[in-house]
Amino acid sequence: MGEKSLSIIVACLFLLVPTEEAQQDYQYKTVIGPANSDLASGADALIRGNAEDGVRLTLRGLASAANKRERVAANSNLCAGYVMLRELDKAVNHCTEALEEDTRHWRALSNRALALVHLKRYDEAEADLDRAEIIAPYSSKVKVVRSIWRDAVDPVAPAIIIDDRRDTEE
């Protein structure tokens, strides 16, 4: 490698290193952790099964949502939380809000389908599941909700009856 080529490479590398002033400016703009800590904490609470805290924190996070992505996630999570609390009309409303902003959000479709199954609105639930399966065909969560829907619509009667009574003559 010639001396001229080496000089060009060193000059290019120097341009990539930020000045001390730029490094200090960057230092003050670095954020560690989730952008909306209430949404993150709400999601964690919902995952742990604590629906009350999950809904409370997610509502607070939704109030300060910075963009469409956060609003959609918050509404979908609120839908799941309200399903857990059996407040099914609120659940459907929040999923619908999420889907108004993002029609392809399969989690909101799946959550709303579950709420609709509990409300015995099976045709609407099936339509949401059909859409969710197109968007996320390999999602185990969508498959679970499809199973719940199927059990509600066409319950399976047991094929085997076990007689566990004891013979009194023994």
Tab-separated table of C-alpha atoms in Angstrom:
chain	number	residue	atom	x	y	z
A	1	MET	CA	0.000	0.000	0.000
A	2	GLY	CA	1.436	3.351	-1.011
A	3	GLU	CA	2.082	6.241	1.332
A	4	LYS	CA	-0.602	8.311	-0.430
A	5	SER	CA	-3.263	5.550	0.020
A	6	LEU	CA	-2.395	5.215	3.690
A	7	SER	CA	-2.775	8.984	4.166
A	8	ILE	CA	-6.241	8.900	2.570
A	9	ILE	CA	-7.357	6.018	4.807
A	10	VAL	CA	-6.074	7.775	7.945
A	11	ALA	CA	-7.817	10.998	6.896
A	12	CYS	CA	-11.098	9.108	6.358
A	13	LEU	CA	-10.799	7.434	9.742
A	14	PHE	CA	-10.172	10.797	11.369
A	15	LEU	CA	-13.404	12.095	9.854
A	16	LEU	CA	-15.307	9.210	11.458
A	17	VAL	CA	-14.067	10.015	14.981
A	18	PRO	CA	-16.326	12.655	16.570
A	19	THR	CA	-14.757	15.735	18.055
A	20	GLU	CA	-14.666	16.113	21.832
A	21	GLU	CA	-17.479	18.671	21.608
A	22	ALA	CA	-19.613	16.247	19.567
A	23	GLN	CA	-18.903	13.450	22.040
A	24	GLN	CA	-20.049	15.629	24.953
A	25	ASP	CA	-23.204	16.624	23.071
A	26	TYR	CA	-23.909	12.947	22.306
A	27	GLN	CA	-23.365	12.017	25.940
A	28	TYR	CA	-26.307	14.163	27.027
A	29	LYS	CA	-28.624	12.696	24.410
A	30	THR	CA	-28.056	9.025	25.179
A	31	VAL	CA	-31.085	7.330	26.673
A	32	ILE	CA	-30.762	3.993	28.391
A	33	GLY	CA	-33.811	1.766	28.622
A	34	PRO	CA	-37.204	1.881	26.949
A	35	ALA	CA	-38.431	5.186	25.583
A	36	ASN	CA	-41.733	4.855	27.468
A	37	SER	CA	-41.008	3.172	30.781
A	38	ASP	CA	-44.690	2.996	31.754
A	39	LEU	CA	-45.501	0.980	28.627
A	40	ALA	CA	-42.565	-1.343	29.275
A	41	SER	CA	-43.492	-1.787	32.943
A	42	GLY	CA	-47.135	-2.333	32.002
A	43	ALA	CA	-46.177	-5.021	29.506
A	44	ASP	CA	-43.987	-6.734	32.104
A	45	ALA	CA	-46.840	-6.690	34.625
A	46	LEU	CA	-49.242	-8.181	32.077
A	47	ILE	CA	-46.752	-10.926	31.194
A	48	ARG	CA	-46.432	-11.762	34.908
A	49	GLY	CA	-50.233	-12.008	35.103
A	50	ASN	CA	-50.779	-8.833	37.105
A	51	ALA	CA	-53.587	-7.344	35.029
A	52	GLU	CA	-54.469	-4.499	37.414
A	53	ASP	CA	-50.945	-3.044	37.475
A	54	GLY	CA	-50.472	-3.803	33.798
A	55	VAL	CA	-53.575	-1.867	32.789
A	56	ARG	CA	-52.811	1.025	35.161
A	57	LEU	CA	-49.232	1.436	33.905
A	58	THR	CA	-50.201	0.959	30.271
A	59	LEU	CA	-52.929	3.614	30.519
A	60	ARG	CA	-50.330	5.998	31.954
A	61	GLY	CA	-47.911	5.083	29.170
A	62	LEU	CA	-50.591	5.567	26.525
A	63	ALA	CA	-51.203	9.097	27.809
A	64	SER	CA	-47.580	9.964	27.009
A	65	ALA	CA	-47.148	7.812	23.885
A	66	ALA	CA	-44.718	9.517	21.528
A	67	ASN	CA	-45.793	7.923	18.254
A	68	LYS	CA	-48.154	5.602	16.434
A	69	ARG	CA	-46.099	2.500	17.267
A	70	GLU	CA	-46.387	3.166	21.008
A	71	ARG	CA	-50.125	3.910	20.759
A	72	VAL	CA	-50.796	0.696	18.826
A	73	ALA	CA	-48.766	-1.423	21.264
A	74	ALA	CA	-50.395	0.242	24.264
A	75	ASN	CA	-53.924	-0.301	22.961
A	76	SER	CA	-53.187	-3.916	22.066
A	77	ASN	CA	-51.738	-4.515	25.546
A	78	LEU	CA	-54.719	-2.790	27.152
A	79	CYS	CA	-56.964	-5.118	25.185
A	80	ALA	CA	-55.089	-8.117	26.588
A	81	GLY	CA	-55.211	-6.680	30.107
A	82	TYR	CA	-58.923	-6.031	29.949
A	83	VAL	CA	-59.502	-9.578	28.665
A	84	MET	CA	-57.613	-10.793	31.740
A	85	LEU	CA	-59.858	-8.617	33.929
A	86	ARG	CA	-62.957	-9.845	32.024
A	87	GLU	CA	-63.831	-6.276	31.023
A	88	LEU	CA	-64.526	-7.464	27.517
A	89	ASP	CA	-66.182	-4.392	26.005
A	90	LYS	CA	-63.194	-2.255	27.033
A	91	ALA	CA	-60.902	-4.903	25.573
A	92	VAL	CA	-62.682	-4.828	22.209
A	93	ASN	CA	-62.594	-1.017	22.165
A	94	HIS	CA	-58.834	-0.852	22.760
A	95	CYS	CA	-58.065	-3.470	20.138
A	96	THR	CA	-60.272	-1.626	17.679
A	97	GLU	CA	-58.330	1.589	18.401
A	98	ALA	CA	-55.059	-0.246	17.746
A	99	LEU	CA	-56.400	-1.666	14.490
A	100	GLU	CA	-57.639	1.740	13.329
A	101	GLU	CA	-53.992	2.857	13.365
A	102	ASP	CA	-52.464	-0.399	12.106
A	103	THR	CA	-54.769	-2.836	10.305
A	104	ARG	CA	-52.002	-5.461	10.176
A	105	HIS	CA	-51.298	-5.663	13.912
A	106	TRP	CA	-51.875	-9.393	14.396
A	107	ARG	CA	-51.615	-9.262	18.191
A	108	ALA	CA	-54.502	-6.783	18.355
A	109	LEU	CA	-56.492	-9.024	16.001
A	110	SER	CA	-55.766	-12.065	18.146
A	111	ASN	CA	-56.559	-10.235	21.407
A	112	ARG	CA	-59.804	-8.866	20.006
A	113	ALA	CA	-60.765	-12.313	18.713
A	114	LEU	CA	-60.297	-13.728	22.213
A	115	ALA	CA	-62.483	-10.998	23.725
A	116	LEU	CA	-65.116	-11.619	21.040
A	117	VAL	CA	-65.121	-15.362	21.780
A	118	HIS	CA	-65.804	-14.611	25.447
A	119	LEU	CA	-68.618	-12.299	24.327
A	120	LYS	CA	-69.961	-15.167	22.148
A	121	ARG	CA	-69.578	-13.066	19.008
A	122	TYR	CA	-68.110	-15.993	17.127
A	123	ASP	CA	-68.434	-14.741	13.540
A	124	GLU	CA	-66.544	-11.534	14.326
A	125	ALA	CA	-63.907	-13.518	16.217
A	126	GLU	CA	-63.464	-15.856	13.264
A	127	ALA	CA	-62.981	-12.917	10.881
A	128	ASP	CA	-60.258	-11.476	13.146
A	129	LEU	CA	-58.575	-14.867	13.430
A	130	ASP	CA	-58.646	-15.326	9.649
A	131	ARG	CA	-56.864	-11.980	9.216
A	132	ALA	CA	-54.372	-12.698	12.017
A	133	GLU	CA	-53.503	-16.085	10.485
A	134	ILE	CA	-52.760	-14.448	7.133
A	135	ILE	CA	-50.452	-11.890	8.760
A	136	ALA	CA	-48.772	-14.271	11.248
A	137	PRO	CA	-49.388	-17.824	10.013
A	138	TYR	CA	-46.923	-19.441	12.424
A	139	SER	CA	-47.896	-17.587	15.596
A	140	SER	CA	-48.536	-19.977	18.457
A	141	LYS	CA	-50.642	-17.304	20.188
A	142	VAL	CA	-53.019	-17.056	17.227
A	143	LYS	CA	-53.236	-20.860	17.143
A	144	VAL	CA	-54.197	-20.946	20.818
A	145	VAL	CA	-56.981	-18.404	20.278
A	146	ARG	CA	-58.144	-20.400	17.228
A	147	SER	CA	-58.359	-23.483	19.475
A	148	ILE	CA	-60.378	-21.571	22.068
A	149	TRP	CA	-62.701	-20.336	19.303
A	150	ARG	CA	-63.054	-23.873	17.909
A	151	ASP	CA	-63.860	-25.305	21.351
A	152	ALA	CA	-66.525	-22.638	21.838
A	153	VAL	CA	-68.101	-23.076	18.399
A	154	ASP	CA	-67.890	-26.845	18.104
A	155	PRO	CA	-67.136	-28.438	21.466
A	156	VAL	CA	-65.838	-31.967	21.395
A	157	ALA	CA	-67.835	-34.504	23.354
A	158	PRO	CA	-65.713	-37.110	25.068
A	159	ALA	CA	-65.492	-40.309	23.022
A	160	ILE	CA	-64.545	-42.434	26.002
A	161	ILE	CA	-66.376	-42.515	29.279
A	162	ILE	CA	-64.420	-43.915	32.170
A	163	ASP	CA	-66.449	-45.634	34.815
A	164	ASP	CA	-64.359	-45.258	37.943
A	165	ARG	CA	-66.988	-46.555	40.359
A	166	ARG	CA	-65.766	-49.330	42.524
A	167	ASP	CA	-67.513	-52.636	42.613
A	168	THR	CA	-69.173	-52.920	46.050
A	169	GLU	CA	-68.719	-56.690	46.166
A	170	GLU	CA	-64.957	-56.465	46.560
